[in-house]
């Protein structure tokens, strides 16, 4: 579940080593520890903690020095806390105009205030904006958000999309929770049937984000075309994609897990009680009778299905990377996209986008060396990342936010990451300019899958048969909503 050579693993190993070493010295009354007093022990503990903290940090993003990011526009989905928040904060600190998106307006406004204060303190000229809310479990909400964003594309042309939203649900819950429906959350009830039988974790982590990135592609393409700078999409995945339940990974078939969820969702929607759930728990009887709820306590379901949703994010990234591989700036390489053909009519513009070294339309769209380098022709660069482990609100169904903030966060830093550190791999994929791998998987340490020498992408994530089966399943969910959007645009 955790990558063996992640910095957290190293920190945990150092901690274990310290404990064993000093434990032995103390038990056998050797050396200096023979007469250690309370102060000695305290100093010892603090220096161990410090050593582990330094190890846990991992590498930080190397911001390209010769690039002015002022005025470039980034959209961060899931920016109200954790990885997304810190990513947005650091982008704004470097001059980006950052649009924050998530489900809750209050949390978004609070995040905006915090980031603005930070930006002011640093004397940067970054701008923070909130355009509205989006719920990735609802296709209607996603379409509405992207439509609003497209309406203001002249002022805010998004060139970086960070998909950092994610949820870890304690129970299997299907989209269209009864509580939401009662509260009149129209966005969910107006979703098509394909979505109402989706499991929430899979919907908010995998299916919703895929639809979101699909709808954003034309906009990112246009921004690349206008500015001659490669647009980027960064999906926040997780090392948890290697874990589908306790036991050997090869015993799990992720595709049948997905189809199994569909079946359960359909049953729940039909109003039948889940027999396993009825036996399961004592106190939450009323929840069991909810139409949209399937009770599930086992470790396999709770973390395994989260792992499954993250595996889907890995696949989403591969599918996207394939899809955009043919979208190139110049007609000499690859195929010419319809967008390119249109712009060819405008000769001057075509020549401008054909050579990435040409002057750009504005001062704020400087070219990074990456665009002159290895894949200078790509219009859209796609990557996914593992942020590392950090005490964020991801765990809010396990611990209350107060406990997370005041009890767990600081002690967890001995072996886990700060929010700032957990944003580094995502930032790396978003702004760095050397050795970028299209469709690559970036880690906290800065290494990525196949080229790091240690392959940390799971076998399932690399299996082409699974990828194909997943694609078919996924298209069954998102294709209908993509069609409705196309119709609306016409
Ligand atoms: N923390 C870790 O240890 C860890 C490890 C590996 C991977 N990750 C991944 O990192 C990503 C960020 O998680 P985090 O740790 O930063 O957790 P977090 O603090 O809970 O942040 C999640 C963000 O996503 C938003 N969000 C949640 N559900 C959403 C939905 N259905 N639609 C739209 N926005 C939604 C949340 O805001 P609202 O609730 O207000 O909508 C929040 O802004 C996740 O994809 C997670 O899987 C985290
Ligand atoms: C889209 O914009 C309209 C009008 O400004 C607003 O009422 C609506 O809430 C916005 N929707 C989203 C999802 O942001
Ligand atoms: C690209 O440029 C055209 C023409 O100047 C403009 O109409 C369009 O809104 C721009 N699109 C983006 C995403 O910046
Ligand atoms: C670019 O910057 C120069 C000076 O820094 C300024 O005079 C010029 O108006 C700017 N051009 C644009 C298109 O912003």
GROMACS .gro file of N, CA and C in nm, residues 262-351:
model
  270
  262UNK      N    1  -2.163  -0.193  -0.950
  262UNK     CA    2  -2.277  -0.156  -1.034
  262UNK      C    3  -2.401  -0.234  -0.992
  263UNK      N    4  -2.378  -0.366  -0.975
  263UNK     CA    5  -2.491  -0.453  -0.944
  263UNK      C    6  -2.551  -0.415  -0.809
  264UNK      N    7  -2.463  -0.394  -0.712
  264UNK     CA    8  -2.512  -0.357  -0.579
  264UNK      C    9  -2.584  -0.224  -0.584
  265UNK      N   10  -2.527  -0.130  -0.659
  265UNK     CA   11  -2.588   0.001  -0.671
  265UNK      C   12  -2.728  -0.010  -0.727
  266UNK      N   13  -2.742  -0.093  -0.831
  266UNK     CA   14  -2.873  -0.109  -0.894
  266UNK      C   15  -2.972  -0.168  -0.794
  267UNK      N   16  -2.924  -0.263  -0.713
  267UNK     CA   17  -3.013  -0.322  -0.614
  267UNK      C   18  -3.055  -0.220  -0.510
  268UNK      N   19  -2.959  -0.140  -0.467
  268UNK     CA   20  -2.989  -0.042  -0.364
  268UNK      C   21  -3.090   0.059  -0.416
  269UNK      N   22  -3.068   0.103  -0.541
  269UNK     CA   23  -3.160   0.199  -0.601
  269UNK      C   24  -3.301   0.142  -0.606
  270UNK      N   25  -3.309   0.013  -0.636
  270UNK     CA   26  -3.441  -0.048  -0.648
  270UNK      C   27  -3.512  -0.055  -0.514
  271UNK      N   28  -3.443  -0.019  -0.407
  271UNK     CA   29  -3.509  -0.009  -0.278
  271UNK      C   30  -3.502  -0.136  -0.196
  272UNK      N   31  -3.424  -0.234  -0.242
  272UNK     CA   32  -3.414  -0.357  -0.165
  272UNK      C   33  -3.311  -0.338  -0.054
  273UNK      N   34  -3.338  -0.395   0.061
  273UNK     CA   35  -3.239  -0.385   0.168
  273UNK      C   36  -3.127  -0.483   0.143
  274UNK      N   37  -3.009  -0.438   0.176
  274UNK     CA   38  -2.893  -0.526   0.162
  274UNK      C   39  -2.896  -0.627   0.277
  275UNK      N   40  -2.914  -0.756   0.248
  275UNK     CA   41  -2.926  -0.854   0.357
  275UNK      C   42  -2.804  -0.856   0.448
  276UNK      N   43  -2.685  -0.845   0.392
  276UNK     CA   44  -2.563  -0.847   0.474
  276UNK      C   45  -2.563  -0.728   0.568
  277UNK      N   46  -2.613  -0.615   0.519
  277UNK     CA   47  -2.612  -0.494   0.599
  277UNK      C   48  -2.711  -0.504   0.715
  278UNK      N   49  -2.824  -0.568   0.690
  278UNK     CA   50  -2.926  -0.579   0.794
  278UNK      C   51  -2.873  -0.657   0.914
  279UNK      N   52  -2.789  -0.757   0.887
  279UNK     CA   53  -2.730  -0.833   0.998
  279UNK      C   54  -2.622  -0.752   1.067
  280UNK      N   55  -2.550  -0.676   0.988
  280UNK     CA   56  -2.427  -0.610   1.028
  280UNK      C   57  -2.427  -0.528   1.155
  281UNK      N   58  -2.493  -0.415   1.159
  281UNK     CA   59  -2.469  -0.321   1.268
  281UNK      C   60  -2.589  -0.302   1.359
  282UNK      N   61  -2.563  -0.253   1.479
  282UNK     CA   62  -2.669  -0.235   1.576
  282UNK      C   63  -2.738  -0.101   1.565
  283UNK      N   64  -2.664   0.006   1.598
  283UNK     CA   65  -2.724   0.136   1.623
  283UNK      C   66  -2.776   0.212   1.503
  284UNK      N   67  -2.732   0.178   1.384
  284UNK     CA   68  -2.765   0.263   1.270
  284UNK      C   69  -2.874   0.201   1.183
  285UNK      N   70  -2.977   0.153   1.250
  285UNK     CA   71  -3.085   0.085   1.178
  285UNK      C   72  -3.149   0.174   1.070
  286UNK      N   73  -3.170   0.299   1.103
  286UNK     CA   74  -3.238   0.387   1.007
  286UNK      C   75  -3.155   0.402   0.880
  287UNK      N   76  -3.025   0.400   0.895
  287UNK     CA   77  -2.939   0.414   0.777
  287UNK      C   78  -2.950   0.293   0.686
  288UNK      N   79  -2.966   0.176   0.748
  288UNK     CA   80  -2.974   0.055   0.669
  288UNK      C   81  -3.094   0.061   0.575
  289UNK      N   82  -3.201   0.125   0.621
  289UNK     CA   83  -3.320   0.127   0.538
  289UNK      C   84  -3.315   0.240   0.433
  290UNK      N   85  -3.210   0.322   0.438
  290UNK     CA   86  -3.194   0.422   0.333
  290UNK      C   87  -3.182   0.353   0.198
  291UNK      N   88  -3.248   0.411   0.100
  291UNK     CA   89  -3.248   0.348  -0.031
  291UNK      C   90  -3.110   0.344  -0.093
  292UNK      N   91  -3.029   0.442  -0.061
  292UNK     CA   92  -2.906   0.459  -0.137
  292UNK      C   93  -2.783   0.419  -0.059
  293UNK      N   94  -2.800   0.334   0.037
  293UNK     CA   95  -2.691   0.307   0.129
  293UNK      C   96  -2.668   0.158   0.140
  294UNK      N   97  -2.545   0.114   0.128
  294UNK     CA   98  -2.513  -0.026   0.150
  294UNK      C   99  -2.409  -0.033   0.258
  295UNK      N  100  -2.441  -0.102   0.364
  295UNK     CA  101  -2.350  -0.101   0.477
  295UNK      C  102  -2.233  -0.194   0.452
  296UNK      N  103  -2.117  -0.148   0.489
  296UNK     CA  104  -2.002  -0.232   0.469
  296UNK      C  105  -1.891  -0.195   0.564
  297UNK      N  106  -1.855  -0.285   0.650
  297UNK     CA  107  -1.757  -0.253   0.753
  297UNK      C  108  -1.618  -0.309   0.726
  298UNK      N  109  -1.606  -0.403   0.634
  298UNK     CA  110  -1.480  -0.476   0.627
  298UNK      C  111  -1.367  -0.387   0.574
  299UNK      N  112  -1.248  -0.417   0.619
  299UNK     CA  113  -1.129  -0.343   0.579
  299UNK      C  114  -1.113  -0.348   0.428
  300UNK      N  115  -1.146  -0.467   0.371
  300UNK     CA  116  -1.132  -0.485   0.228
  300UNK      C  117  -1.217  -0.383   0.153
  301UNK      N  118  -1.340  -0.362   0.200
  301UNK     CA  119  -1.427  -0.270   0.129
  301UNK      C  120  -1.387  -0.127   0.148
  302UNK      N  121  -1.345  -0.097   0.268
  302UNK     CA  122  -1.323   0.042   0.303
  302UNK      C  123  -1.196   0.097   0.239
  303UNK      N  124  -1.085   0.033   0.257
  303UNK     CA  125  -0.963   0.083   0.193
  303UNK      C  126  -0.946   0.026   0.052
  304UNK      N  127  -0.990  -0.098   0.035
  304UNK     CA  128  -0.977  -0.163  -0.095
  304UNK      C  129  -1.050  -0.089  -0.206
  305UNK      N  130  -1.172  -0.040  -0.176
  305UNK     CA  131  -1.246   0.032  -0.280
  305UNK      C  132  -1.188   0.171  -0.304
  306UNK      N  133  -1.127   0.228  -0.199
  306UNK     CA  134  -1.054   0.353  -0.221
  306UNK      C  135  -0.936   0.325  -0.314
  307UNK      N  136  -0.864   0.215  -0.286
  307UNK     CA  137  -0.753   0.174  -0.373
  307UNK      C  138  -0.800   0.152  -0.515
  308UNK      N  139  -0.917   0.091  -0.529
  308UNK     CA  140  -0.973   0.067  -0.662
  308UNK      C  141  -0.997   0.200  -0.734
  309UNK      N  142  -1.052   0.297  -0.660
  309UNK     CA  143  -1.080   0.427  -0.724
  309UNK      C  144  -0.950   0.494  -0.768
  310UNK      N  145  -0.843   0.472  -0.691
  310UNK     CA  146  -0.715   0.533  -0.726
  310UNK      C  147  -0.649   0.459  -0.843
  311UNK      N  148  -0.674   0.328  -0.850
  311UNK     CA  149  -0.628   0.252  -0.967
  311UNK      C  150  -0.695   0.307  -1.092
  312UNK      N  151  -0.823   0.340  -1.079
  312UNK     CA  152  -0.896   0.401  -1.191
  312UNK      C  153  -0.832   0.534  -1.231
  313UNK      N  154  -0.780   0.609  -1.133
  313UNK     CA  155  -0.714   0.736  -1.166
  313UNK      C  156  -0.588   0.710  -1.249
  314UNK      N  157  -0.515   0.602  -1.214
  314UNK     CA  158  -0.397   0.566  -1.293
  314UNK      C  159  -0.438   0.536  -1.437
  315UNK      N  160  -0.548   0.460  -1.450
  315UNK     CA  161  -0.597   0.426  -1.584
  315UNK      C  162  -0.645   0.551  -1.657
  316UNK      N  163  -0.717   0.638  -1.584
  316UNK     CA  164  -0.764   0.764  -1.645
  316UNK      C  165  -0.647   0.838  -1.708
  317UNK      N  166  -0.535   0.840  -1.634
  317UNK     CA  167  -0.418   0.914  -1.681
  317UNK      C  168  -0.363   0.851  -1.809
  318UNK      N  169  -0.362   0.717  -1.812
  318UNK     CA  170  -0.312   0.649  -1.933
  318UNK      C  171  -0.405   0.676  -2.051
  319UNK      N  172  -0.535   0.668  -2.026
  319UNK     CA  173  -0.631   0.692  -2.135
  319UNK      C  174  -0.614   0.834  -2.189
  320UNK      N  175  -0.602   0.929  -2.098
  320UNK     CA  176  -0.585   1.068  -2.139
  320UNK      C  177  -0.456   1.088  -2.217
  321UNK      N  178  -0.348   1.026  -2.167
  321UNK     CA  179  -0.218   1.042  -2.233
  321UNK      C  180  -0.225   0.989  -2.376
  322UNK      N  181  -0.296   0.876  -2.396
  322UNK     CA  182  -0.315   0.823  -2.531
  322UNK      C  183  -0.392   0.922  -2.615
  323UNK      N  184  -0.497   0.975  -2.554
  323UNK     CA  185  -0.589   1.061  -2.626
  323UNK      C  186  -0.522   1.189  -2.676
  324UNK      N  187  -0.437   1.249  -2.591
  324UNK     CA  188  -0.378   1.377  -2.629
  324UNK      C  189  -0.245   1.361  -2.705
  325UNK      N  190  -0.200   1.234  -2.718
  325UNK     CA  191  -0.070   1.212  -2.782
  325UNK      C  192  -0.067   1.269  -2.923
  326UNK      N  193  -0.183   1.274  -2.990
  326UNK     CA  194  -0.185   1.321  -3.128
  326UNK      C  195  -0.214   1.470  -3.140
  327UNK      N  196  -0.236   1.534  -3.027
  327UNK     CA  197  -0.263   1.678  -3.032
  327UNK      C  198  -0.129   1.751  -3.023
  328UNK      N  199  -0.080   1.796  -3.139
  328UNK     CA  200   0.055   1.854  -3.145
  328UNK      C  201   0.049   1.995  -3.199
  329UNK      N  202   0.151   2.071  -3.167
  329UNK     CA  203   0.159   2.209  -3.216
  329UNK      C  204   0.187   2.214  -3.364
  330UNK      N  205   0.284   2.127  -3.408
  330UNK     CA  206   0.331   2.143  -3.545
  330UNK      C  207   0.276   2.032  -3.633
  331UNK      N  208   0.257   2.061  -3.763
  331UNK     CA  209   0.198   1.959  -3.849
  331UNK      C  210   0.302   1.859  -3.897
  332UNK      N  211   0.431   1.886  -3.874
  332UNK     CA  212   0.533   1.791  -3.917
  332UNK      C  213   0.527   1.664  -3.834
  333UNK      N  214   0.491   1.676  -3.708
  333UNK     CA  215   0.488   1.558  -3.623
  333UNK      C  216   0.343   1.522  -3.592
  334UNK      N  217   0.313   1.394  -3.592
  334UNK     CA  218   0.181   1.348  -3.555
  334UNK      C  219   0.074   1.396  -3.650
  335UNK      N  220  -0.051   1.374  -3.612
  335UNK     CA  221  -0.162   1.416  -3.695
  335UNK      C  222  -0.198   1.560  -3.665
  336UNK      N  223  -0.271   1.619  -3.755
  336UNK     CA  224  -0.317   1.755  -3.731
  336UNK      C  225  -0.456   1.747  -3.671
  337UNK      N  226  -0.473   1.811  -3.559
  337UNK     CA  227  -0.605   1.807  -3.497
  337UNK      C  228  -0.696   1.904  -3.570
  338UNK      N  229  -0.827   1.888  -3.555
  338UNK     CA  230  -0.920   1.982  -3.619
  338UNK      C  231  -0.890   2.127  -3.581
  339UNK      N  232  -0.849   2.145  -3.456
  339UNK     CA  233  -0.816   2.280  -3.408
  339UNK      C  234  -0.702   2.340  -3.491
  340UNK      N  235  -0.602   2.256  -3.521
  340UNK     CA  236  -0.488   2.302  -3.597
  340UNK      C  237  -0.529   2.342  -3.738
  341UNK      N  238  -0.616   2.257  -3.796
  341UNK     CA  239  -0.657   2.283  -3.932
  341UNK      C  240  -0.727   2.419  -3.941
  342UNK      N  241  -0.811   2.447  -3.842
  342UNK     CA  242  -0.883   2.573  -3.842
  342UNK      C  243  -0.785   2.690  -3.836
  343UNK      N  244  -0.685   2.675  -3.750
  343UNK     CA  245  -0.596   2.789  -3.729
  343UNK      C  246  -0.502   2.809  -3.847
  344UNK      N  247  -0.495   2.706  -3.936
  344UNK     CA  248  -0.408   2.720  -4.051
  344UNK      C  249  -0.460   2.828  -4.147
  345UNK      N  250  -0.590   2.847  -4.145
  345UNK     CA  251  -0.647   2.953  -4.228
  345UNK      C  252  -0.584   3.087  -4.192
  346UNK      N  253  -0.561   3.101  -4.064
  346UNK     CA  254  -0.494   3.223  -4.018
  346UNK      C  255  -0.343   3.197  -4.022
  347UNK      N  256  -0.283   3.230  -4.139
  347UNK     CA  257  -0.145   3.190  -4.163
  347UNK      C  258  -0.049   3.239  -4.055
  348UNK      N  259  -0.064   3.361  -4.020
  348UNK     CA  260   0.029   3.420  -3.924
  348UNK      C  261   0.025   3.343  -3.793
  349UNK      N  262  -0.097   3.313  -3.748
  349UNK     CA  263  -0.115   3.245  -3.622
  349UNK      C  264  -0.057   3.103  -3.628
  350UNK      N  265  -0.079   3.039  -3.744
  350UNK     CA  266  -0.030   2.902  -3.759
  350UNK      C  267   0.122   2.898  -3.749
  351UNK      N  268   0.186   2.993  -3.812
  351UNK     CA  269   0.332   2.993  -3.809
  351UNK      C  270   0.381   3.021  -3.668
   0.00000   0.00000   0.00000
